[in-house]
């Protein structure tokens, strides 16, 4: 996701947790403008929580995010207030987002469409609208709403933004036009334009048709897929390996056998002769596999570390006499996060050993200290 936060230092900021979750759910084709201020001629200035643009599908969404003191019991269409659990009535956010959408539509028609989509019929402009509230759950009664939808689940909302198409999409003629459009939208919505966004949107100056950013992203995904496959093969080979049994008493040595031997699958034979994996290699295989496809955000890195540690807790070959080595886990995991996020404690928000203990307890285990091995944990 390309995130363009408000340029107003006094404006509200979205929750870092929400931003990290969105970055986890979207690729860079989704542009997210947060806490926008939209000033359309003849209309009141609109304060908009989120405006999403899917550059790949050419779709737009205006989204109002609401937090309520109680669970939402009834979400209605325009004309009536919403009801919270306990009977409290609150202003209808569907009405609010509808006014915001009118301002955004007018602003886009007045400047963006003529400049960046000159052949587009402005009357065909379609913009989705939504309300997201964590206080909406499966027990909330949601009346039929004519325009827009209400969401209480962030992945569900993100799936709509990522996958919806439009009968009249706002599609740019080439990837090279994305940079100028992004800058124009930031100016219109009064959001900042981060340097990393420009780096991702700028294409090669050689005039080729290849979108360099997308191609680099694709290469990284291919490399990650290969690393994941390699990790699976390493673990599988280690599980198949076993010591060669001694020959039975009285049998002839192999060289004395005259009859030709049947051909064997060389790949299987090589795998069966693979030496048992070292503790380091097994730890590395778990971490490499969990980091496959990670998009680079701190939240995604934390999730990958959680998955790797859970799989390590479930790997009986890493539960030696001295327990599981937390320091080895840190040594293997550090290079995967250091370049982007710094140290593991910084990513996790606490010392690594404390985090490992909490994760083990959350998995229903009872981690214990190992005498003489202060960095190790025994969980069985």
mmCIF file of N, CA and C in Angstrom, residues 184-297:
data_model
loop_
_atom_site.group_PDB
_atom_site.id
_atom_site.type_symbol
_atom_site.label_atom_id
_atom_site.label_comp_id
_atom_site.label_asym_id
_atom_site.label_seq_id
_atom_site.Cartn_x
_atom_site.Cartn_y
_atom_site.Cartn_z
ATOM 1 N N UNK A 184 -0.824 14.957 -7.898
ATOM 2 C CA UNK A 184 -2.007 15.806 -8.045
ATOM 3 C C UNK A 184 -3.068 15.456 -7.001
ATOM 4 N N UNK A 185 -3.249 14.160 -6.723
ATOM 5 C CA UNK A 185 -4.228 13.755 -5.714
ATOM 6 C C UNK A 185 -3.800 14.193 -4.317
ATOM 7 N N UNK A 186 -2.506 14.124 -4.039
ATOM 8 C CA UNK A 186 -2.015 14.595 -2.739
ATOM 9 C C UNK A 186 -2.281 16.086 -2.566
ATOM 10 N N UNK A 187 -2.085 16.851 -3.630
ATOM 11 C CA UNK A 187 -2.357 18.287 -3.564
ATOM 12 C C UNK A 187 -3.845 18.543 -3.355
ATOM 13 N N UNK A 188 -4.675 17.767 -4.051
ATOM 14 C CA UNK A 188 -6.122 17.949 -3.946
ATOM 15 C C UNK A 188 -6.630 17.567 -2.554
ATOM 16 N N UNK A 189 -6.118 16.452 -2.031
ATOM 17 C CA UNK A 189 -6.593 15.956 -0.735
ATOM 18 C C UNK A 189 -5.795 16.510 0.441
ATOM 19 N N UNK A 190 -4.803 17.340 0.154
ATOM 20 C CA UNK A 190 -3.951 17.965 1.168
ATOM 21 C C UNK A 190 -3.251 16.917 2.046
ATOM 22 N N UNK A 191 -2.603 16.003 1.367
ATOM 23 C CA UNK A 191 -1.818 14.982 2.066
ATOM 24 C C UNK A 191 -0.354 15.114 1.644
ATOM 25 N N UNK A 192 0.520 14.513 2.411
ATOM 26 C CA UNK A 192 1.951 14.551 2.099
ATOM 27 C C UNK A 192 2.268 13.529 1.002
ATOM 28 N N UNK A 193 3.442 13.711 0.407
ATOM 29 C CA UNK A 193 3.894 12.778 -0.619
ATOM 30 C C UNK A 193 5.234 12.209 -0.164
ATOM 31 N N UNK A 194 5.232 11.069 0.536
ATOM 32 C CA UNK A 194 6.469 10.515 1.092
ATOM 33 C C UNK A 194 7.490 10.169 0.010
ATOM 34 N N UNK A 195 8.750 10.270 0.378
ATOM 35 C CA UNK A 195 9.830 9.978 -0.573
ATOM 36 C C UNK A 195 9.752 8.542 -1.073
ATOM 37 N N UNK A 196 9.401 7.599 -0.180
ATOM 38 C CA UNK A 196 9.357 6.203 -0.611
ATOM 39 C C UNK A 196 8.269 5.957 -1.651
ATOM 40 N N UNK A 197 7.202 6.771 -1.601
ATOM 41 C CA UNK A 197 6.153 6.636 -2.613
ATOM 42 C C UNK A 197 6.663 7.070 -3.981
ATOM 43 N N UNK A 198 7.431 8.166 -3.996
ATOM 44 C CA UNK A 198 8.004 8.613 -5.273
ATOM 45 C C UNK A 198 8.968 7.567 -5.833
ATOM 46 N N UNK A 199 9.751 6.946 -4.953
ATOM 47 C CA UNK A 199 10.685 5.912 -5.399
ATOM 48 C C UNK A 199 9.939 4.752 -6.037
ATOM 49 N N UNK A 200 8.826 4.367 -5.436
ATOM 50 C CA UNK A 200 8.068 3.230 -5.951
ATOM 51 C C UNK A 200 7.309 3.569 -7.236
ATOM 52 N N UNK A 201 6.921 4.828 -7.384
ATOM 53 C CA UNK A 201 6.123 5.207 -8.551
ATOM 54 C C UNK A 201 6.963 5.638 -9.749
ATOM 55 N N UNK A 202 8.205 6.010 -9.507
ATOM 56 C CA UNK A 202 9.029 6.491 -10.615
ATOM 57 C C UNK A 202 9.480 5.313 -11.460
ATOM 58 N N UNK A 203 9.278 5.397 -12.766
ATOM 59 C CA UNK A 203 9.656 4.323 -13.683
ATOM 60 C C UNK A 203 10.969 4.658 -14.349
ATOM 61 N N UNK A 204 11.502 3.690 -15.069
ATOM 62 C CA UNK A 204 12.803 3.848 -15.717
ATOM 63 C C UNK A 204 12.787 4.993 -16.715
ATOM 64 N N UNK A 205 13.843 5.838 -16.736
ATOM 65 C CA UNK A 205 13.900 6.942 -17.688
ATOM 66 C C UNK A 205 14.285 6.493 -19.092
ATOM 67 N N UNK A 206 14.479 5.200 -19.305
ATOM 68 C CA UNK A 206 14.931 4.732 -20.613
ATOM 69 C C UNK A 206 13.823 4.692 -21.639
ATOM 70 N N UNK A 207 12.599 4.932 -21.199
ATOM 71 C CA UNK A 207 11.507 4.991 -22.163
ATOM 72 C C UNK A 207 10.906 3.638 -22.475
ATOM 73 N N UNK A 208 11.316 2.569 -21.779
ATOM 74 C CA UNK A 208 10.760 1.252 -22.028
ATOM 75 C C UNK A 208 9.367 1.132 -21.445
ATOM 76 N N UNK A 209 8.687 0.046 -21.807
ATOM 77 C CA UNK A 209 7.334 -0.168 -21.322
ATOM 78 C C UNK A 209 7.314 -0.855 -19.958
ATOM 79 N N UNK A 210 8.451 -1.331 -19.488
ATOM 80 C CA UNK A 210 8.489 -2.076 -18.242
ATOM 81 C C UNK A 210 8.348 -1.137 -17.049
ATOM 82 N N UNK A 211 7.417 -1.450 -16.172
ATOM 83 C CA UNK A 211 7.285 -0.723 -14.911
ATOM 84 C C UNK A 211 8.329 -1.312 -13.964
ATOM 85 N N UNK A 212 9.394 -0.553 -13.728
ATOM 86 C CA UNK A 212 10.528 -1.081 -12.963
ATOM 87 C C UNK A 212 10.112 -1.480 -11.562
ATOM 88 N N UNK A 213 9.278 -0.661 -10.933
ATOM 89 C CA UNK A 213 8.861 -0.948 -9.564
ATOM 90 C C UNK A 213 8.114 -2.280 -9.498
ATOM 91 N N UNK A 214 7.171 -2.471 -10.420
ATOM 92 C CA UNK A 214 6.412 -3.718 -10.418
ATOM 93 C C UNK A 214 7.308 -4.906 -10.729
ATOM 94 N N UNK A 215 8.283 -4.694 -11.646
ATOM 95 C CA UNK A 215 9.162 -5.802 -12.003
ATOM 96 C C UNK A 215 10.061 -6.195 -10.822
ATOM 97 N N UNK A 216 10.588 -5.187 -10.113
ATOM 98 C CA UNK A 216 11.414 -5.476 -8.934
ATOM 99 C C UNK A 216 10.586 -6.211 -7.888
ATOM 100 N N UNK A 217 9.349 -5.761 -7.698
ATOM 101 C CA UNK A 217 8.466 -6.418 -6.740
ATOM 102 C C UNK A 217 8.234 -7.873 -7.128
ATOM 103 N N UNK A 218 8.022 -8.108 -8.434
ATOM 104 C CA UNK A 218 7.801 -9.476 -8.908
ATOM 105 C C UNK A 218 9.034 -10.345 -8.682
ATOM 106 N N UNK A 219 10.216 -9.780 -8.925
ATOM 107 C CA UNK A 219 11.463 -10.537 -8.712
ATOM 108 C C UNK A 219 11.609 -10.919 -7.247
ATOM 109 N N UNK A 220 11.311 -9.970 -6.343
ATOM 110 C CA UNK A 220 11.405 -10.269 -4.917
ATOM 111 C C UNK A 220 10.444 -11.398 -4.539
ATOM 112 N N UNK A 221 9.235 -11.371 -5.107
ATOM 113 C CA UNK A 221 8.279 -12.439 -4.801
ATOM 114 C C UNK A 221 8.780 -13.784 -5.314
ATOM 115 N N UNK A 222 9.405 -13.770 -6.503
ATOM 116 C CA UNK A 222 9.946 -15.019 -7.049
ATOM 117 C C UNK A 222 11.070 -15.556 -6.173
ATOM 118 N N UNK A 223 11.945 -14.668 -5.719
ATOM 119 C CA UNK A 223 13.042 -15.089 -4.842
ATOM 120 C C UNK A 223 12.490 -15.663 -3.540
ATOM 121 N N UNK A 224 11.476 -14.974 -2.979
ATOM 122 C CA UNK A 224 10.878 -15.457 -1.729
ATOM 123 C C UNK A 224 10.257 -16.837 -1.926
ATOM 124 N N UNK A 225 9.599 -17.036 -3.086
ATOM 125 C CA UNK A 225 8.986 -18.338 -3.358
ATOM 126 C C UNK A 225 10.047 -19.429 -3.451
ATOM 127 N N UNK A 226 11.166 -19.116 -4.093
ATOM 128 C CA UNK A 226 12.250 -20.093 -4.205
ATOM 129 C C UNK A 226 12.851 -20.412 -2.840
ATOM 130 N N UNK A 227 13.006 -19.374 -2.004
ATOM 131 C CA UNK A 227 13.524 -19.613 -0.650
ATOM 132 C C UNK A 227 12.572 -20.506 0.135
ATOM 133 N N UNK A 228 11.264 -20.248 -0.019
ATOM 134 C CA UNK A 228 10.300 -21.077 0.687
ATOM 135 C C UNK A 228 10.340 -22.523 0.223
ATOM 136 N N UNK A 229 10.451 -22.730 -1.079
ATOM 137 C CA UNK A 229 10.539 -24.091 -1.612
ATOM 138 C C UNK A 229 11.807 -24.780 -1.121
ATOM 139 N N UNK A 230 12.921 -24.027 -1.122
ATOM 140 C CA UNK A 230 14.181 -24.587 -0.644
ATOM 141 C C UNK A 230 14.085 -24.981 0.826
ATOM 142 N N UNK A 231 13.435 -24.123 1.631
ATOM 143 C CA UNK A 231 13.278 -24.436 3.051
ATOM 144 C C UNK A 231 12.467 -25.716 3.244
ATOM 145 N N UNK A 232 11.388 -25.875 2.464
ATOM 146 C CA UNK A 232 10.586 -27.090 2.565
ATOM 147 C C UNK A 232 11.402 -28.324 2.200
ATOM 148 N N UNK A 233 12.221 -28.205 1.149
ATOM 149 C CA UNK A 233 13.044 -29.341 0.722
ATOM 150 C C UNK A 233 14.075 -29.701 1.790
ATOM 151 N N UNK A 234 14.664 -28.673 2.419
ATOM 152 C CA UNK A 234 15.663 -28.932 3.457
ATOM 153 C C UNK A 234 15.035 -29.670 4.627
ATOM 154 N N UNK A 235 13.854 -29.191 5.070
ATOM 155 C CA UNK A 235 13.184 -29.845 6.194
ATOM 156 C C UNK A 235 12.780 -31.264 5.825
ATOM 157 N N UNK A 236 12.223 -31.438 4.608
ATOM 158 C CA UNK A 236 11.791 -32.768 4.181
ATOM 159 C C UNK A 236 12.969 -33.726 4.094
ATOM 160 N N UNK A 237 14.095 -33.253 3.551
ATOM 161 C CA UNK A 237 15.274 -34.099 3.427
ATOM 162 C C UNK A 237 15.800 -34.496 4.799
ATOM 163 N N UNK A 238 15.773 -33.566 5.738
ATOM 164 C CA UNK A 238 16.249 -33.863 7.087
ATOM 165 C C UNK A 238 15.368 -34.872 7.791
ATOM 166 N N UNK A 239 14.050 -34.819 7.544
ATOM 167 C CA UNK A 239 13.133 -35.752 8.192
ATOM 168 C C UNK A 239 13.267 -37.152 7.606
ATOM 169 N N UNK A 240 13.640 -37.232 6.314
ATOM 170 C CA UNK A 240 13.789 -38.547 5.690
ATOM 171 C C UNK A 240 15.108 -39.211 6.028
ATOM 172 N N UNK A 241 16.114 -38.408 6.396
ATOM 173 C CA UNK A 241 17.442 -38.980 6.603
ATOM 174 C C UNK A 241 17.469 -39.869 7.844
ATOM 175 N N UNK A 242 18.212 -40.948 7.753
ATOM 176 C CA UNK A 242 18.361 -41.864 8.893
ATOM 177 C C UNK A 242 19.659 -42.610 8.731
ATOM 178 N N UNK A 243 20.290 -43.050 9.840
ATOM 179 C CA UNK A 243 21.554 -43.774 9.731
ATOM 180 C C UNK A 243 21.388 -45.040 8.917
ATOM 181 N N UNK A 244 22.410 -45.405 8.128
ATOM 182 C CA UNK A 244 22.377 -46.615 7.321
ATOM 183 C C UNK A 244 22.569 -47.826 8.236
ATOM 184 N N UNK A 245 21.631 -48.793 8.215
ATOM 185 C CA UNK A 245 21.759 -49.941 9.118
ATOM 186 C C UNK A 245 22.936 -50.805 8.722
ATOM 187 N N UNK A 246 23.609 -51.449 9.710
ATOM 188 C CA UNK A 246 24.737 -52.323 9.373
ATOM 189 C C UNK A 246 24.253 -53.560 8.640
ATOM 190 N N UNK A 247 25.105 -54.165 7.781
ATOM 191 C CA UNK A 247 24.690 -55.356 7.046
ATOM 192 C C UNK A 247 24.474 -56.516 8.004
ATOM 193 N N UNK A 248 23.553 -57.403 7.628
ATOM 194 C CA UNK A 248 23.270 -58.568 8.476
ATOM 195 C C UNK A 248 24.458 -59.514 8.464
ATOM 196 N N UNK A 249 24.618 -60.252 9.584
ATOM 197 C CA UNK A 249 25.739 -61.183 9.707
ATOM 198 C C UNK A 249 25.624 -62.256 8.643
ATOM 199 N N UNK A 250 26.730 -62.532 7.958
ATOM 200 C CA UNK A 250 26.764 -63.592 6.969
ATOM 201 C C UNK A 250 26.446 -63.148 5.564
ATOM 202 N N UNK A 251 26.039 -61.886 5.378
ATOM 203 C CA UNK A 251 25.745 -61.437 4.027
ATOM 204 C C UNK A 251 27.007 -61.015 3.344
ATOM 205 N N UNK A 252 27.036 -61.135 2.045
ATOM 206 C CA UNK A 252 28.219 -60.786 1.271
ATOM 207 C C UNK A 252 28.319 -59.288 1.146
ATOM 208 N N UNK A 253 29.548 -58.765 1.091
ATOM 209 C CA UNK A 253 29.698 -57.327 0.856
ATOM 210 C C UNK A 253 29.154 -56.971 -0.517
ATOM 211 N N UNK A 254 28.779 -55.679 -0.663
ATOM 212 C CA UNK A 254 28.138 -55.218 -1.895
ATOM 213 C C UNK A 254 28.997 -55.490 -3.111
ATOM 214 N N UNK A 255 30.335 -55.342 -2.985
ATOM 215 C CA UNK A 255 31.205 -55.517 -4.146
ATOM 216 C C UNK A 255 31.202 -56.946 -4.649
ATOM 217 N N UNK A 256 30.858 -57.928 -3.792
ATOM 218 C CA UNK A 256 30.891 -59.323 -4.205
ATOM 219 C C UNK A 256 29.637 -59.744 -4.942
ATOM 220 N N UNK A 257 28.611 -58.927 -4.937
ATOM 221 C CA UNK A 257 27.369 -59.277 -5.609
ATOM 222 C C UNK A 257 27.555 -59.105 -7.101
ATOM 223 N N UNK A 258 27.305 -60.152 -7.855
ATOM 224 C CA UNK A 258 27.544 -60.120 -9.291
ATOM 225 C C UNK A 258 26.321 -59.676 -10.072
ATOM 226 N N UNK A 259 25.108 -59.980 -9.535
ATOM 227 C CA UNK A 259 23.913 -59.668 -10.296
ATOM 228 C C UNK A 259 23.746 -58.155 -10.394
ATOM 229 N N UNK A 260 23.363 -57.656 -11.558
ATOM 230 C CA UNK A 260 23.168 -56.208 -11.701
ATOM 231 C C UNK A 260 22.015 -55.737 -10.812
ATOM 232 N N UNK A 261 22.198 -54.558 -10.247
ATOM 233 C CA UNK A 261 21.176 -53.995 -9.378
ATOM 234 C C UNK A 261 20.195 -53.161 -10.188
ATOM 235 N N UNK A 262 18.928 -53.168 -9.780
ATOM 236 C CA UNK A 262 17.960 -52.332 -10.502
ATOM 237 C C UNK A 262 18.286 -50.856 -10.303
ATOM 238 N N UNK A 263 17.907 -50.066 -11.306
ATOM 239 C CA UNK A 263 18.150 -48.629 -11.220
ATOM 240 C C UNK A 263 17.260 -48.019 -10.139
ATOM 241 N N UNK A 264 17.791 -47.044 -9.455
ATOM 242 C CA UNK A 264 17.014 -46.358 -8.417
ATOM 243 C C UNK A 264 16.875 -44.896 -8.800
ATOM 244 N N UNK A 265 15.903 -44.274 -8.195
ATOM 245 C CA UNK A 265 15.694 -42.840 -8.414
ATOM 246 C C UNK A 265 16.836 -42.085 -7.751
ATOM 247 N N UNK A 266 17.686 -41.460 -8.551
ATOM 248 C CA UNK A 266 18.884 -40.809 -8.004
ATOM 249 C C UNK A 266 18.526 -39.658 -7.081
ATOM 250 N N UNK A 267 17.448 -38.945 -7.404
ATOM 251 C CA UNK A 267 17.065 -37.830 -6.537
ATOM 252 C C UNK A 267 16.667 -38.326 -5.157
ATOM 253 N N UNK A 268 15.900 -39.440 -5.145
ATOM 254 C CA UNK A 268 15.479 -39.995 -3.850
ATOM 255 C C UNK A 268 16.682 -40.543 -3.090
ATOM 256 N N UNK A 269 17.589 -41.181 -3.850
ATOM 257 C CA UNK A 269 18.767 -41.729 -3.199
ATOM 258 C C UNK A 269 19.619 -40.639 -2.579
ATOM 259 N N UNK A 270 19.753 -39.516 -3.300
ATOM 260 C CA UNK A 270 20.554 -38.408 -2.768
ATOM 261 C C UNK A 270 19.919 -37.841 -1.516
ATOM 262 N N UNK A 271 18.572 -37.737 -1.554
ATOM 263 C CA UNK A 271 17.879 -37.195 -0.384
ATOM 264 C C UNK A 271 18.042 -38.101 0.822
ATOM 265 N N UNK A 272 17.991 -39.444 0.557
ATOM 266 C CA UNK A 272 18.085 -40.377 1.677
ATOM 267 C C UNK A 272 19.467 -40.368 2.301
ATOM 268 N N UNK A 273 20.482 -39.891 1.528
ATOM 269 C CA UNK A 273 21.827 -39.842 2.060
ATOM 270 C C UNK A 273 22.177 -38.484 2.647
ATOM 271 N N UNK A 274 21.196 -37.542 2.617
ATOM 272 C CA UNK A 274 21.453 -36.211 3.155
ATOM 273 C C UNK A 274 21.718 -36.294 4.653
ATOM 274 N N UNK A 275 22.782 -35.710 5.139
ATOM 275 C CA UNK A 275 23.047 -35.764 6.569
ATOM 276 C C UNK A 275 21.973 -35.018 7.342
ATOM 277 N N UNK A 276 21.771 -35.397 8.585
ATOM 278 C CA UNK A 276 20.770 -34.730 9.420
ATOM 279 C C UNK A 276 21.084 -33.251 9.520
ATOM 280 N N UNK A 277 20.028 -32.445 9.505
ATOM 281 C CA UNK A 277 20.217 -31.000 9.560
ATOM 282 C C UNK A 277 20.754 -30.576 10.914
ATOM 283 N N UNK A 278 21.576 -29.562 10.897
ATOM 284 C CA UNK A 278 22.040 -28.988 12.147
ATOM 285 C C UNK A 278 20.912 -28.175 12.768
ATOM 286 N N UNK A 279 21.073 -27.846 14.045
ATOM 287 C CA UNK A 279 20.077 -27.024 14.729
ATOM 288 C C UNK A 279 19.922 -25.685 14.014
ATOM 289 N N UNK A 280 21.037 -25.119 13.570
ATOM 290 C CA UNK A 280 20.996 -23.834 12.863
ATOM 291 C C UNK A 280 20.191 -23.967 11.574
ATOM 292 N N UNK A 281 20.427 -25.035 10.811
ATOM 293 C CA UNK A 281 19.740 -25.199 9.536
ATOM 294 C C UNK A 281 18.239 -25.379 9.727
ATOM 295 N N UNK A 282 17.851 -26.131 10.747
ATOM 296 C CA UNK A 282 16.419 -26.314 10.982
ATOM 297 C C UNK A 282 15.770 -24.991 11.385
ATOM 298 N N UNK A 283 16.446 -24.239 12.237
ATOM 299 C CA UNK A 283 15.932 -22.937 12.649
ATOM 300 C C UNK A 283 15.801 -22.016 11.435
ATOM 301 N N UNK A 284 16.820 -22.032 10.592
ATOM 302 C CA UNK A 284 16.816 -21.185 9.395
ATOM 303 C C UNK A 284 15.690 -21.579 8.451
ATOM 304 N N UNK A 285 15.435 -22.870 8.301
ATOM 305 C CA UNK A 285 14.370 -23.326 7.407
ATOM 306 C C UNK A 285 13.008 -22.823 7.871
ATOM 307 N N UNK A 286 12.747 -22.886 9.173
ATOM 308 C CA UNK A 286 11.467 -22.391 9.698
ATOM 309 C C UNK A 286 11.312 -20.896 9.448
ATOM 310 N N UNK A 287 12.354 -20.131 9.703
ATOM 311 C CA UNK A 287 12.276 -18.680 9.523
ATOM 312 C C UNK A 287 12.157 -18.304 8.054
ATOM 313 N N UNK A 288 12.921 -18.967 7.201
ATOM 314 C CA UNK A 288 12.851 -18.655 5.764
ATOM 315 C C UNK A 288 11.459 -18.917 5.226
ATOM 316 N N UNK A 289 10.868 -20.020 5.651
ATOM 317 C CA UNK A 289 9.536 -20.355 5.164
ATOM 318 C C UNK A 289 8.500 -19.346 5.646
ATOM 319 N N UNK A 290 8.585 -18.910 6.894
ATOM 320 C CA UNK A 290 7.591 -17.971 7.419
ATOM 321 C C UNK A 290 7.729 -16.585 6.806
ATOM 322 N N UNK A 291 8.933 -16.215 6.360
ATOM 323 C CA UNK A 291 9.130 -14.893 5.759
ATOM 324 C C UNK A 291 8.845 -14.883 4.264
ATOM 325 N N UNK A 292 8.424 -15.985 3.705
ATOM 326 C CA UNK A 292 8.094 -16.017 2.287
ATOM 327 C C UNK A 292 6.927 -15.077 1.991
ATOM 328 N N UNK A 293 7.124 -14.155 1.060
ATOM 329 C CA UNK A 293 6.067 -13.237 0.660
ATOM 330 C C UNK A 293 5.839 -12.069 1.583
ATOM 331 N N UNK A 294 6.651 -11.897 2.633
ATOM 332 C CA UNK A 294 6.478 -10.765 3.547
ATOM 333 C C UNK A 294 6.747 -9.464 2.783
ATOM 334 N N UNK A 295 5.844 -8.480 2.950
ATOM 335 C CA UNK A 295 5.909 -7.279 2.119
ATOM 336 C C UNK A 295 6.817 -6.179 2.650
ATOM 337 N N UNK A 296 7.477 -6.400 3.767
ATOM 338 C CA UNK A 296 8.431 -5.407 4.243
ATOM 339 C C UNK A 296 7.948 -4.539 5.379
ATOM 340 N N UNK A 297 6.654 -4.599 5.735
ATOM 341 C CA UNK A 297 6.174 -3.783 6.841
ATOM 342 C C UNK A 297 6.572 -4.423 8.169
#
